[in-house]
């Protein structure tokens, strides 16, 4: 800190954390708009499920099975067909959207919170605790993530919240790594050094300068992370260690009907498409957000 | 170089040690009782206690872990609780199937990813480019078990071209490998595309074109190798993702690899197998990362190992 630092007013105040007009530019991207539309449809479907679902998702209809007891293909009454217990697939998929979104938001929110806390602590405060946290993060990176999640979920006799917890425990690692890298790079920047020279306190630098600059990263990773979370929940539920029936989840619809799958492929196809579309939507929006929020990428395409 | 390698190997050993502590502690703390699984439902309290004592599961955590670590350092992964065999033997017996599947998966991923990325880069800004990039997103967002089940339905059930499950012939390998490879292919397509676009802007490409070389020669001999080499170094990192992916893919296709072994062990709380597979996977991940770092400077001499 012995060399004088040129204090440049423009670097200190320039580069607002979320560039102006980012949202407008987001809406100009067709892929982002498609993604947002899918998300809005999914959220509406989930929120309004009790009113718009044609049937009770757990009711086993007498006429929902053929005379031989096989599930019905899509027809006029049951638009997407019925499952092996004669329940309406469309209603179960609508209720399943609730499961996916709740876990997507809760589990990913928790992962984001843990990851950001760890990343900022290690990247800004450094020191002994920071070192330990980063070594621990490196350790977690070496874990086969899915194996760990399956193991935890299987043994903890899963419920909605346990599944969310397990996913958060596995998914914070990536966020911590990214936030750590960003934070260490930020604290080396000139305008932070200038603030320090001017006598700004540690917390002030952290809350006024570091955290706002991390906002874009958190938004981007938060969006992309929902996609990962939705896929992980579906996978766990598909293996039978995620959300448990009768509560509907897109993964466990496929899990329950697997034995009938060759004769009744719609029971895999429709929930599978639902998982794919929701994961795709968050990926599309996340990717577009990365482009519009990252100042260094501005001006491309 | 030797010093760097030594340091990394020590780090790898420490990471494996940490993985073993955490996994062991989790399995110790979680409310699953392996003894109940072994003894069965009708066992008396006396039998249950006997088994517990025999396996040393009545000992405090540190004693149990110490014993495990001591055996581990001698290369002994212990015995399965439910199958009468050594964990190491079980893993070694299953490993070739998993390695074969992973190798074929990586091949699929590279071929599809590079082809898509190259095509998109050449047709940059056209509808072809956009369609390819959207499909790469779809590939990345598709849950592996759904892709697996759909491929199985179309090519196995409806068309009957390929066997739907099992192991043994090359035909059995196609669908699982494709399922495993499609996910990564999306990432590779995106990376190859942006890397190709960067390379195609370089002066030496313009020189090659100015010399009057054919377009395809410039593309395949001059641009592509430079564009994909840095990406190929990332295969090491893929190993980690694949290690997780095999659990799902092996279960969809009934592939007799270590993913299946782990999955069955988890359902029956067969702790020595769970520990063994976790450690082997972690080892693969750590070595994969090391490999990626070691290859990088050979491909790009500007990178220095630190």
JSON list of N, CA and C in Angstrom, two decimals, chain A residues 31 136 138-139 141-148 150-152 154-156 231 234-235 238-239 241 251 254 261-262 265 268-269 272 275-276 279-280 283-284 287, chain B residues 15 18-19 22-23 26-27 30-32 134 137-138 140-143 145-146 149 152-153 157 164 190 244 247-248 251-252 262-263 266 274 277 281-282 285-286:
[
{"chain": "A", "resi": 31, "resn": "UNK", "atom": "N", "xyz": [-34.96, -15.85, -27.86]},
{"chain": "A", "resi": 31, "resn": "UNK", "atom": "CA", "xyz": [-34.82, -17.06, -27.04]},
{"chain": "A", "resi": 31, "resn": "UNK", "atom": "C", "xyz": [-35.16, -16.77, -25.58]},
{"chain": "A", "resi": 136, "resn": "UNK", "atom": "N", "xyz": [-12.43, -26.60, 1.79]},
{"chain": "A", "resi": 136, "resn": "UNK", "atom": "CA", "xyz": [-13.63, -27.43, 1.93]},
{"chain": "A", "resi": 136, "resn": "UNK", "atom": "C", "xyz": [-14.41, -27.46, 0.60]},
{"chain": "A", "resi": 138, "resn": "UNK", "atom": "N", "xyz": [-13.09, -27.10, -2.37]},
{"chain": "A", "resi": 138, "resn": "UNK", "atom": "CA", "xyz": [-12.34, -27.98, -3.27]},
{"chain": "A", "resi": 138, "resn": "UNK", "atom": "C", "xyz": [-12.66, -29.44, -3.00]},
{"chain": "A", "resi": 139, "resn": "UNK", "atom": "N", "xyz": [-12.77, -29.75, -1.72]},
{"chain": "A", "resi": 139, "resn": "UNK", "atom": "CA", "xyz": [-13.09, -31.11, -1.30]},
{"chain": "A", "resi": 139, "resn": "UNK", "atom": "C", "xyz": [-14.45, -31.53, -1.85]},
{"chain": "A", "resi": 141, "resn": "UNK", "atom": "N", "xyz": [-15.90, -30.40, -4.41]},
{"chain": "A", "resi": 141, "resn": "UNK", "atom": "CA", "xyz": [-15.85, -30.54, -5.87]},
{"chain": "A", "resi": 141, "resn": "UNK", "atom": "C", "xyz": [-15.46, -31.96, -6.25]},
{"chain": "A", "resi": 142, "resn": "UNK", "atom": "N", "xyz": [-14.71, -32.64, -5.38]},
{"chain": "A", "resi": 142, "resn": "UNK", "atom": "CA", "xyz": [-14.25, -33.98, -5.72]},
{"chain": "A", "resi": 142, "resn": "UNK", "atom": "C", "xyz": [-15.31, -35.04, -5.46]},
{"chain": "A", "resi": 143, "resn": "UNK", "atom": "N", "xyz": [-16.43, -34.64, -4.80]},
{"chain": "A", "resi": 143, "resn": "UNK", "atom": "CA", "xyz": [-17.49, -35.60, -4.54]},
{"chain": "A", "resi": 143, "resn": "UNK", "atom": "C", "xyz": [-18.28, -35.88, -5.81]},
{"chain": "A", "resi": 144, "resn": "UNK", "atom": "N", "xyz": [-18.60, -37.14, -6.06]},
{"chain": "A", "resi": 144, "resn": "UNK", "atom": "CA", "xyz": [-19.54, -37.41, -7.15]},
{"chain": "A", "resi": 144, "resn": "UNK", "atom": "C", "xyz": [-20.92, -36.91, -6.72]},
{"chain": "A", "resi": 145, "resn": "UNK", "atom": "N", "xyz": [-21.33, -35.75, -7.24]},
{"chain": "A", "resi": 145, "resn": "UNK", "atom": "CA", "xyz": [-22.47, -35.00, -6.69]},
{"chain": "A", "resi": 145, "resn": "UNK", "atom": "C", "xyz": [-23.76, -35.83, -6.65]},
{"chain": "A", "resi": 146, "resn": "UNK", "atom": "N", "xyz": [-24.07, -36.46, -7.78]},
{"chain": "A", "resi": 146, "resn": "UNK", "atom": "CA", "xyz": [-25.34, -37.18, -7.84]},
{"chain": "A", "resi": 146, "resn": "UNK", "atom": "C", "xyz": [-25.35, -38.36, -6.87]},
{"chain": "A", "resi": 147, "resn": "UNK", "atom": "N", "xyz": [-24.21, -39.04, -6.78]},
{"chain": "A", "resi": 147, "resn": "UNK", "atom": "CA", "xyz": [-24.09, -40.17, -5.86]},
{"chain": "A", "resi": 147, "resn": "UNK", "atom": "C", "xyz": [-24.35, -39.71, -4.43]},
{"chain": "A", "resi": 148, "resn": "UNK", "atom": "N", "xyz": [-23.75, -38.58, -4.08]},
{"chain": "A", "resi": 148, "resn": "UNK", "atom": "CA", "xyz": [-23.93, -38.02, -2.74]},
{"chain": "A", "resi": 148, "resn": "UNK", "atom": "C", "xyz": [-25.39, -37.70, -2.49]},
{"chain": "A", "resi": 150, "resn": "UNK", "atom": "N", "xyz": [-28.08, -38.90, -4.01]},
{"chain": "A", "resi": 150, "resn": "UNK", "atom": "CA", "xyz": [-28.90, -40.11, -3.95]},
{"chain": "A", "resi": 150, "resn": "UNK", "atom": "C", "xyz": [-28.74, -40.76, -2.59]},
{"chain": "A", "resi": 151, "resn": "UNK", "atom": "N", "xyz": [-27.51, -40.82, -2.13]},
{"chain": "A", "resi": 151, "resn": "UNK", "atom": "CA", "xyz": [-27.20, -41.47, -0.86]},
{"chain": "A", "resi": 151, "resn": "UNK", "atom": "C", "xyz": [-27.92, -40.75, 0.28]},
{"chain": "A", "resi": 152, "resn": "UNK", "atom": "N", "xyz": [-27.78, -39.43, 0.32]},
{"chain": "A", "resi": 152, "resn": "UNK", "atom": "CA", "xyz": [-28.43, -38.64, 1.38]},
{"chain": "A", "resi": 152, "resn": "UNK", "atom": "C", "xyz": [-29.94, -38.80, 1.31]},
{"chain": "A", "resi": 154, "resn": "UNK", "atom": "N", "xyz": [-31.79, -41.10, -0.09]},
{"chain": "A", "resi": 154, "resn": "UNK", "atom": "CA", "xyz": [-32.28, -42.46, 0.17]},
{"chain": "A", "resi": 154, "resn": "UNK", "atom": "C", "xyz": [-32.33, -42.74, 1.66]},
{"chain": "A", "resi": 155, "resn": "UNK", "atom": "N", "xyz": [-31.30, -42.29, 2.35]},
{"chain": "A", "resi": 155, "resn": "UNK", "atom": "CA", "xyz": [-31.20, -42.65, 3.76]},
{"chain": "A", "resi": 155, "resn": "UNK", "atom": "C", "xyz": [-32.09, -41.76, 4.63]},
{"chain": "A", "resi": 156, "resn": "UNK", "atom": "N", "xyz": [-32.33, -40.51, 4.20]},
{"chain": "A", "resi": 156, "resn": "UNK", "atom": "CA", "xyz": [-33.10, -39.58, 5.02]},
{"chain": "A", "resi": 156, "resn": "UNK", "atom": "C", "xyz": [-34.60, -39.73, 4.82]},
{"chain": "A", "resi": 231, "resn": "UNK", "atom": "N", "xyz": [-33.64, -30.42, -12.78]},
{"chain": "A", "resi": 231, "resn": "UNK", "atom": "CA", "xyz": [-33.17, -31.69, -13.31]},
{"chain": "A", "resi": 231, "resn": "UNK", "atom": "C", "xyz": [-32.79, -32.66, -12.20]},
{"chain": "A", "resi": 234, "resn": "UNK", "atom": "N", "xyz": [-35.89, -34.03, -10.49]},
{"chain": "A", "resi": 234, "resn": "UNK", "atom": "CA", "xyz": [-36.54, -35.02, -11.37]},
{"chain": "A", "resi": 234, "resn": "UNK", "atom": "C", "xyz": [-35.77, -36.34, -11.32]},
{"chain": "A", "resi": 235, "resn": "UNK", "atom": "N", "xyz": [-34.43, -36.24, -11.36]},
{"chain": "A", "resi": 235, "resn": "UNK", "atom": "CA", "xyz": [-33.62, -37.45, -11.35]},
{"chain": "A", "resi": 235, "resn": "UNK", "atom": "C", "xyz": [-33.78, -38.22, -10.05]},
{"chain": "A", "resi": 238, "resn": "UNK", "atom": "N", "xyz": [-37.14, -39.75, -10.00]},
{"chain": "A", "resi": 238, "resn": "UNK", "atom": "CA", "xyz": [-37.19, -40.86, -10.95]},
{"chain": "A", "resi": 238, "resn": "UNK", "atom": "C", "xyz": [-36.59, -42.13, -10.34]},
{"chain": "A", "resi": 239, "resn": "UNK", "atom": "N", "xyz": [-35.52, -41.94, -9.55]},
{"chain": "A", "resi": 239, "resn": "UNK", "atom": "CA", "xyz": [-34.88, -43.10, -8.92]},
{"chain": "A", "resi": 239, "resn": "UNK", "atom": "C", "xyz": [-35.67, -43.58, -7.71]},
{"chain": "A", "resi": 241, "resn": "UNK", "atom": "N", "xyz": [-36.01, -41.87, -4.87]},
{"chain": "A", "resi": 241, "resn": "UNK", "atom": "CA", "xyz": [-35.52, -41.35, -3.60]},
{"chain": "A", "resi": 241, "resn": "UNK", "atom": "C", "xyz": [-35.81, -39.85, -3.46]},
{"chain": "A", "resi": 251, "resn": "UNK", "atom": "N", "xyz": [-40.67, -36.21, -11.96]},
{"chain": "A", "resi": 251, "resn": "UNK", "atom": "CA", "xyz": [-39.77, -37.36, -11.90]},
{"chain": "A", "resi": 251, "resn": "UNK", "atom": "C", "xyz": [-40.48, -38.60, -11.39]},
{"chain": "A", "resi": 254, "resn": "UNK", "atom": "N", "xyz": [-42.80, -40.54, -13.79]},
{"chain": "A", "resi": 254, "resn": "UNK", "atom": "CA", "xyz": [-42.08, -41.48, -14.64]},
{"chain": "A", "resi": 254, "resn": "UNK", "atom": "C", "xyz": [-41.66, -42.71, -13.85]},
{"chain": "A", "resi": 261, "resn": "UNK", "atom": "N", "xyz": [-44.16, -48.48, -19.29]},
{"chain": "A", "resi": 261, "resn": "UNK", "atom": "CA", "xyz": [-43.66, -47.50, -20.24]},
{"chain": "A", "resi": 261, "resn": "UNK", "atom": "C", "xyz": [-43.68, -47.99, -21.71]},
{"chain": "A", "resi": 262, "resn": "UNK", "atom": "N", "xyz": [-43.38, -49.25, -21.93]},
{"chain": "A", "resi": 262, "resn": "UNK", "atom": "CA", "xyz": [-43.34, -49.71, -23.32]},
{"chain": "A", "resi": 262, "resn": "UNK", "atom": "C", "xyz": [-44.72, -49.71, -23.95]},
{"chain": "A", "resi": 265, "resn": "UNK", "atom": "N", "xyz": [-46.18, -45.14, -23.63]},
{"chain": "A", "resi": 265, "resn": "UNK", "atom": "CA", "xyz": [-45.04, -44.20, -23.65]},
{"chain": "A", "resi": 265, "resn": "UNK", "atom": "C", "xyz": [-45.42, -42.77, -23.26]},
{"chain": "A", "resi": 268, "resn": "UNK", "atom": "N", "xyz": [-44.20, -41.39, -20.01]},
{"chain": "A", "resi": 268, "resn": "UNK", "atom": "CA", "xyz": [-42.83, -40.89, -19.88]},
{"chain": "A", "resi": 268, "resn": "UNK", "atom": "C", "xyz": [-42.69, -39.62, -20.71]},
{"chain": "A", "resi": 269, "resn": "UNK", "atom": "N", "xyz": [-43.33, -39.64, -21.87]},
{"chain": "A", "resi": 269, "resn": "UNK", "atom": "CA", "xyz": [-43.16, -38.55, -22.81]},
{"chain": "A", "resi": 269, "resn": "UNK", "atom": "C", "xyz": [-43.62, -37.19, -22.24]},
{"chain": "A", "resi": 272, "resn": "UNK", "atom": "N", "xyz": [-41.68, -35.98, -19.19]},
{"chain": "A", "resi": 272, "resn": "UNK", "atom": "CA", "xyz": [-40.32, -35.75, -19.67]},
{"chain": "A", "resi": 272, "resn": "UNK", "atom": "C", "xyz": [-40.20, -34.42, -20.39]},
{"chain": "A", "resi": 275, "resn": "UNK", "atom": "N", "xyz": [-40.29, -31.54, -17.87]},
{"chain": "A", "resi": 275, "resn": "UNK", "atom": "CA", "xyz": [-38.99, -31.32, -17.21]},
{"chain": "A", "resi": 275, "resn": "UNK", "atom": "C", "xyz": [-38.05, -30.59, -18.17]},
{"chain": "A", "resi": 276, "resn": "UNK", "atom": "N", "xyz": [-37.98, -31.12, -19.40]},
{"chain": "A", "resi": 276, "resn": "UNK", "atom": "CA", "xyz": [-37.08, -30.55, -20.40]},
{"chain": "A", "resi": 276, "resn": "UNK", "atom": "C", "xyz": [-37.40, -29.08, -20.65]},
{"chain": "A", "resi": 279, "resn": "UNK", "atom": "N", "xyz": [-36.46, -26.82, -17.57]},
{"chain": "A", "resi": 279, "resn": "UNK", "atom": "CA", "xyz": [-35.00, -26.69, -17.45]},
{"chain": "A", "resi": 279, "resn": "UNK", "atom": "C", "xyz": [-34.46, -25.84, -18.59]},
{"chain": "A", "resi": 280, "resn": "UNK", "atom": "N", "xyz": [-34.97, -26.07, -19.79]},
{"chain": "A", "resi": 280, "resn": "UNK", "atom": "CA", "xyz": [-34.54, -25.31, -20.96]},
{"chain": "A", "resi": 280, "resn": "UNK", "atom": "C", "xyz": [-34.85, -23.82, -20.78]},
{"chain": "A", "resi": 283, "resn": "UNK", "atom": "N", "xyz": [-32.44, -22.18, -18.51]},
{"chain": "A", "resi": 283, "resn": "UNK", "atom": "CA", "xyz": [-31.14, -22.09, -19.18]},
{"chain": "A", "resi": 283, "resn": "UNK", "atom": "C", "xyz": [-31.12, -20.96, -20.20]},
{"chain": "A", "resi": 284, "resn": "UNK", "atom": "N", "xyz": [-32.19, -20.85, -20.99]},
{"chain": "A", "resi": 284, "resn": "UNK", "atom": "CA", "xyz": [-32.26, -19.80, -22.02]},
{"chain": "A", "resi": 284, "resn": "UNK", "atom": "C", "xyz": [-32.22, -18.42, -21.38]},
{"chain": "A", "resi": 287, "resn": "UNK", "atom": "N", "xyz": [-28.79, -17.70, -19.76]},
{"chain": "A", "resi": 287, "resn": "UNK", "atom": "CA", "xyz": [-27.76, -17.41, -20.75]},
{"chain": "A", "resi": 287, "resn": "UNK", "atom": "C", "xyz": [-27.92, -16.00, -21.31]},
{"chain": "B", "resi": 15, "resn": "UNK", "atom": "N", "xyz": [-7.41, -34.66, -0.41]},
{"chain": "B", "resi": 15, "resn": "UNK", "atom": "CA", "xyz": [-8.81, -34.56, -0.80]},
{"chain": "B", "resi": 15, "resn": "UNK", "atom": "C", "xyz": [-9.51, -35.91, -0.61]},
{"chain": "B", "resi": 18, "resn": "UNK", "atom": "N", "xyz": [-10.21, -36.43, 2.94]},
{"chain": "B", "resi": 18, "resn": "UNK", "atom": "CA", "xyz": [-11.37, -35.64, 3.34]},
{"chain": "B", "resi": 18, "resn": "UNK", "atom": "C", "xyz": [-12.67, -36.28, 2.88]},
{"chain": "B", "resi": 19, "resn": "UNK", "atom": "N", "xyz": [-12.69, -36.75, 1.63]},
{"chain": "B", "resi": 19, "resn": "UNK", "atom": "CA", "xyz": [-13.90, -37.39, 1.11]},
{"chain": "B", "resi": 19, "resn": "UNK", "atom": "C", "xyz": [-14.24, -38.61, 1.97]},
{"chain": "B", "resi": 22, "resn": "UNK", "atom": "N", "xyz": [-15.74, -37.43, 5.37]},
{"chain": "B", "resi": 22, "resn": "UNK", "atom": "CA", "xyz": [-17.10, -36.89, 5.27]},
{"chain": "B", "resi": 22, "resn": "UNK", "atom": "C", "xyz": [-18.11, -38.00, 4.96]},
{"chain": "B", "resi": 23, "resn": "UNK", "atom": "N", "xyz": [-17.78, -38.86, 4.00]},
{"chain": "B", "resi": 23, "resn": "UNK", "atom": "CA", "xyz": [-18.72, -39.93, 3.65]},
{"chain": "B", "resi": 23, "resn": "UNK", "atom": "C", "xyz": [-18.94, -40.85, 4.85]},
{"chain": "B", "resi": 26, "resn": "UNK", "atom": "N", "xyz": [-21.08, -39.09, 7.42]},
{"chain": "B", "resi": 26, "resn": "UNK", "atom": "CA", "xyz": [-22.49, -39.00, 7.00]},
{"chain": "B", "resi": 26, "resn": "UNK", "atom": "C", "xyz": [-23.19, -40.33, 7.20]},
{"chain": "B", "resi": 27, "resn": "UNK", "atom": "N", "xyz": [-22.52, -41.41, 6.76]},
{"chain": "B", "resi": 27, "resn": "UNK", "atom": "CA", "xyz": [-23.15, -42.72, 6.88]},
{"chain": "B", "resi": 27, "resn": "UNK", "atom": "C", "xyz": [-23.30, -43.13, 8.34]},
{"chain": "B", "resi": 30, "resn": "UNK", "atom": "N", "xyz": [-26.32, -40.66, 9.72]},
{"chain": "B", "resi": 30, "resn": "UNK", "atom": "CA", "xyz": [-27.66, -40.78, 9.16]},
{"chain": "B", "resi": 30, "resn": "UNK", "atom": "C", "xyz": [-28.44, -41.93, 9.79]},
{"chain": "B", "resi": 31, "resn": "UNK", "atom": "N", "xyz": [-29.75, -41.74, 9.86]},
{"chain": "B", "resi": 31, "resn": "UNK", "atom": "CA", "xyz": [-30.57, -42.71, 10.56]},
{"chain": "B", "resi": 31, "resn": "UNK", "atom": "C", "xyz": [-30.86, -43.96, 9.74]},
{"chain": "B", "resi": 32, "resn": "UNK", "atom": "N", "xyz": [-29.82, -44.63, 9.25]},
{"chain": "B", "resi": 32, "resn": "UNK", "atom": "CA", "xyz": [-30.04, -45.87, 8.53]},
{"chain": "B", "resi": 32, "resn": "UNK", "atom": "C", "xyz": [-29.23, -46.95, 9.24]},
{"chain": "B", "resi": 134, "resn": "UNK", "atom": "N", "xyz": [-29.75, -23.68, -30.40]},
{"chain": "B", "resi": 134, "resn": "UNK", "atom": "CA", "xyz": [-30.94, -24.02, -29.62]},
{"chain": "B", "resi": 134, "resn": "UNK", "atom": "C", "xyz": [-30.92, -25.52, -29.29]},
{"chain": "B", "resi": 137, "resn": "UNK", "atom": "N", "xyz": [-28.75, -26.25, -26.43]},
{"chain": "B", "resi": 137, "resn": "UNK", "atom": "CA", "xyz": [-29.42, -25.94, -25.17]},
{"chain": "B", "resi": 137, "resn": "UNK", "atom": "C", "xyz": [-30.39, -27.04, -24.76]},
{"chain": "B", "resi": 138, "resn": "UNK", "atom": "N", "xyz": [-31.12, -27.55, -25.75]},
{"chain": "B", "resi": 138, "resn": "UNK", "atom": "CA", "xyz": [-32.06, -28.63, -25.45]},
{"chain": "B", "resi": 138, "resn": "UNK", "atom": "C", "xyz": [-31.29, -29.84, -24.92]},
{"chain": "B", "resi": 140, "resn": "UNK", "atom": "N", "xyz": [-28.48, -29.88, -23.33]},
{"chain": "B", "resi": 140, "resn": "UNK", "atom": "CA", "xyz": [-27.99, -29.61, -21.99]},
{"chain": "B", "resi": 140, "resn": "UNK", "atom": "C", "xyz": [-29.12, -29.66, -20.96]},
{"chain": "B", "resi": 141, "resn": "UNK", "atom": "N", "xyz": [-30.34, -29.30, -21.37]},
{"chain": "B", "resi": 141, "resn": "UNK", "atom": "CA", "xyz": [-31.45, -29.23, -20.43]},
{"chain": "B", "resi": 141, "resn": "UNK", "atom": "C", "xyz": [-32.22, -30.54, -20.32]},
{"chain": "B", "resi": 142, "resn": "UNK", "atom": "N", "xyz": [-31.88, -31.53, -21.13]},
{"chain": "B", "resi": 142, "resn": "UNK", "atom": "CA", "xyz": [-32.67, -32.75, -21.12]},
{"chain": "B", "resi": 142, "resn": "UNK", "atom": "C", "xyz": [-32.23, -33.66, -19.98]},
{"chain": "B", "resi": 143, "resn": "UNK", "atom": "N", "xyz": [-33.18, -34.12, -19.16]},
{"chain": "B", "resi": 143, "resn": "UNK", "atom": "CA", "xyz": [-32.81, -35.06, -18.11]},
{"chain": "B", "resi": 143, "resn": "UNK", "atom": "C", "xyz": [-32.35, -36.37, -18.72]},
{"chain": "B", "resi": 145, "resn": "UNK", "atom": "N", "xyz": [-32.37, -39.45, -17.78]},
{"chain": "B", "resi": 145, "resn": "UNK", "atom": "CA", "xyz": [-33.22, -40.64, -17.78]},
{"chain": "B", "resi": 145, "resn": "UNK", "atom": "C", "xyz": [-34.32, -40.53, -18.82]},
{"chain": "B", "resi": 146, "resn": "UNK", "atom": "N", "xyz": [-34.78, -39.31, -19.11]},
{"chain": "B", "resi": 146, "resn": "UNK", "atom": "CA", "xyz": [-35.81, -39.15, -20.14]},
{"chain": "B", "resi": 146, "resn": "UNK", "atom": "C", "xyz": [-35.22, -39.43, -21.52]},
{"chain": "B", "resi": 149, "resn": "UNK", "atom": "N", "xyz": [-34.78, -43.16, -21.78]},
{"chain": "B", "resi": 149, "resn": "UNK", "atom": "CA", "xyz": [-36.04, -43.88, -21.97]},
{"chain": "B", "resi": 149, "resn": "UNK", "atom": "C", "xyz": [-36.60, -43.65, -23.37]},
{"chain": "B", "resi": 152, "resn": "UNK", "atom": "N", "xyz": [-34.55, -45.52, -25.89]},
{"chain": "B", "resi": 152, "resn": "UNK", "atom": "CA", "xyz": [-34.88, -46.93, -25.69]},
{"chain": "B", "resi": 152, "resn": "UNK", "atom": "C", "xyz": [-36.22, -47.26, -26.38]},
{"chain": "B", "resi": 153, "resn": "UNK", "atom": "N", "xyz": [-37.18, -46.34, -26.22]},
{"chain": "B", "resi": 153, "resn": "UNK", "atom": "CA", "xyz": [-38.50, -46.58, -26.79]},
{"chain": "B", "resi": 153, "resn": "UNK", "atom": "C", "xyz": [-38.45, -46.57, -28.33]},
{"chain": "B", "resi": 157, "resn": "UNK", "atom": "N", "xyz": [-37.78, -50.35, -28.76]},
{"chain": "B", "resi": 157, "resn": "UNK", "atom": "CA", "xyz": [-39.12, -50.94, -28.76]},
{"chain": "B", "resi": 157, "resn": "UNK", "atom": "C", "xyz": [-39.80, -50.80, -30.12]},
{"chain": "B", "resi": 164, "resn": "UNK", "atom": "N", "xyz": [-32.75, -53.38, -25.79]},
{"chain": "B", "resi": 164, "resn": "UNK", "atom": "CA", "xyz": [-33.19, -52.34, -24.85]},
{"chain": "B", "resi": 164, "resn": "UNK", "atom": "C", "xyz": [-32.43, -52.38, -23.54]},
{"chain": "B", "resi": 190, "resn": "UNK", "atom": "N", "xyz": [-21.18, -25.60, -27.91]},
{"chain": "B", "resi": 190, "resn": "UNK", "atom": "CA", "xyz": [-21.09, -24.16, -27.64]},
{"chain": "B", "resi": 190, "resn": "UNK", "atom": "C", "xyz": [-19.64, -23.71, -27.54]},
{"chain": "B", "resi": 244, "resn": "UNK", "atom": "N", "xyz": [-21.05, -39.28, -12.15]},
{"chain": "B", "resi": 244, "resn": "UNK", "atom": "CA", "xyz": [-22.39, -39.13, -11.60]},
{"chain": "B", "resi": 244, "resn": "UNK", "atom": "C", "xyz": [-23.43, -39.67, -12.57]},
{"chain": "B", "resi": 247, "resn": "UNK", "atom": "N", "xyz": [-24.71, -43.51, -12.86]},
{"chain": "B", "resi": 247, "resn": "UNK", "atom": "CA", "xyz": [-25.69, -44.10, -11.95]},
{"chain": "B", "resi": 247, "resn": "UNK", "atom": "C", "xyz": [-27.05, -44.18, -12.63]},
{"chain": "B", "resi": 248, "resn": "UNK", "atom": "N", "xyz": [-27.46, -43.06, -13.26]},
{"chain": "B", "resi": 248, "resn": "UNK", "atom": "CA", "xyz": [-28.77, -43.00, -13.91]},
{"chain": "B", "resi": 248, "resn": "UNK", "atom": "C", "xyz": [-28.79, -43.86, -15.17]},
{"chain": "B", "resi": 251, "resn": "UNK", "atom": "N", "xyz": [-28.78, -47.49, -14.62]},
{"chain": "B", "resi": 251, "resn": "UNK", "atom": "CA", "xyz": [-30.03, -48.00, -14.09]},
{"chain": "B", "resi": 251, "resn": "UNK", "atom": "C", "xyz": [-31.11, -48.07, -15.17]},
{"chain": "B", "resi": 252, "resn": "UNK", "atom": "N", "xyz": [-31.12, -47.10, -16.11]},
{"chain": "B", "resi": 252, "resn": "UNK", "atom": "CA", "xyz": [-32.11, -47.15, -17.20]},
{"chain": "B", "resi": 252, "resn": "UNK", "atom": "C", "xyz": [-31.87, -48.36, -18.10]},
{"chain": "B", "resi": 262, "resn": "UNK", "atom": "N", "xyz": [-23.38, -49.19, -6.90]},
{"chain": "B", "resi": 262, "resn": "UNK", "atom": "CA", "xyz": [-23.59, -48.17, -5.88]},
{"chain": "B", "resi": 262, "resn": "UNK", "atom": "C", "xyz": [-25.07, -48.02, -5.57]},
{"chain": "B", "resi": 263, "resn": "UNK", "atom": "N", "xyz": [-25.89, -48.02, -6.59]},
{"chain": "B", "resi": 263, "resn": "UNK", "atom": "CA", "xyz": [-27.33, -47.81, -6.41]},
{"chain": "B", "resi": 263, "resn": "UNK", "atom": "C", "xyz": [-27.94, -48.93, -5.56]},
{"chain": "B", "resi": 266, "resn": "UNK", "atom": "N", "xyz": [-26.76, -48.51, -1.98]},
{"chain": "B", "resi": 266, "resn": "UNK", "atom": "CA", "xyz": [-27.43, -47.43, -1.26]},
{"chain": "B", "resi": 266, "resn": "UNK", "atom": "C", "xyz": [-28.79, -47.91, -0.76]},
{"chain": "B", "resi": 274, "resn": "UNK", "atom": "N", "xyz": [-20.77, -48.52, -0.53]},
{"chain": "B", "resi": 274, "resn": "UNK", "atom": "CA", "xyz": [-21.00, -47.08, -0.78]},
{"chain": "B", "resi": 274, "resn": "UNK", "atom": "C", "xyz": [-19.68, -46.32, -0.60]},
{"chain": "B", "resi": 277, "resn": "UNK", "atom": "N", "xyz": [-17.25, -47.17, -3.63]},
{"chain": "B", "resi": 277, "resn": "UNK", "atom": "CA", "xyz": [-17.58, -46.53, -4.90]},
{"chain": "B", "resi": 277, "resn": "UNK", "atom": "C", "xyz": [-17.37, -45.02, -4.82]},
{"chain": "B", "resi": 281, "resn": "UNK", "atom": "N", "xyz": [-14.87, -43.06, -7.27]},
{"chain": "B", "resi": 281, "resn": "UNK", "atom": "CA", "xyz": [-15.34, -41.95, -8.09]},
{"chain": "B", "resi": 281, "resn": "UNK", "atom": "C", "xyz": [-14.56, -40.68, -7.79]},
{"chain": "B", "resi": 282, "resn": "UNK", "atom": "N", "xyz": [-14.33, -40.41, -6.51]},
{"chain": "B", "resi": 282, "resn": "UNK", "atom": "CA", "xyz": [-13.59, -39.21, -6.14]},
{"chain": "B", "resi": 282, "resn": "UNK", "atom": "C", "xyz": [-12.17, -39.26, -6.71]},
{"chain": "B", "resi": 285, "resn": "UNK", "atom": "N", "xyz": [-12.34, -38.40, -10.27]},
{"chain": "B", "resi": 285, "resn": "UNK", "atom": "CA", "xyz": [-12.55, -36.96, -10.47]},
{"chain": "B", "resi": 285, "resn": "UNK", "atom": "C", "xyz": [-11.25, -36.19, -10.25]},
{"chain": "B", "resi": 286, "resn": "UNK", "atom": "N", "xyz": [-10.56, -36.50, -9.15]},
{"chain": "B", "resi": 286, "resn": "UNK", "atom": "CA", "xyz": [-9.32, -35.80, -8.83]},
{"chain": "B", "resi": 286, "resn": "UNK", "atom": "C", "xyz": [-8.26, -36.03, -9.91]}
]
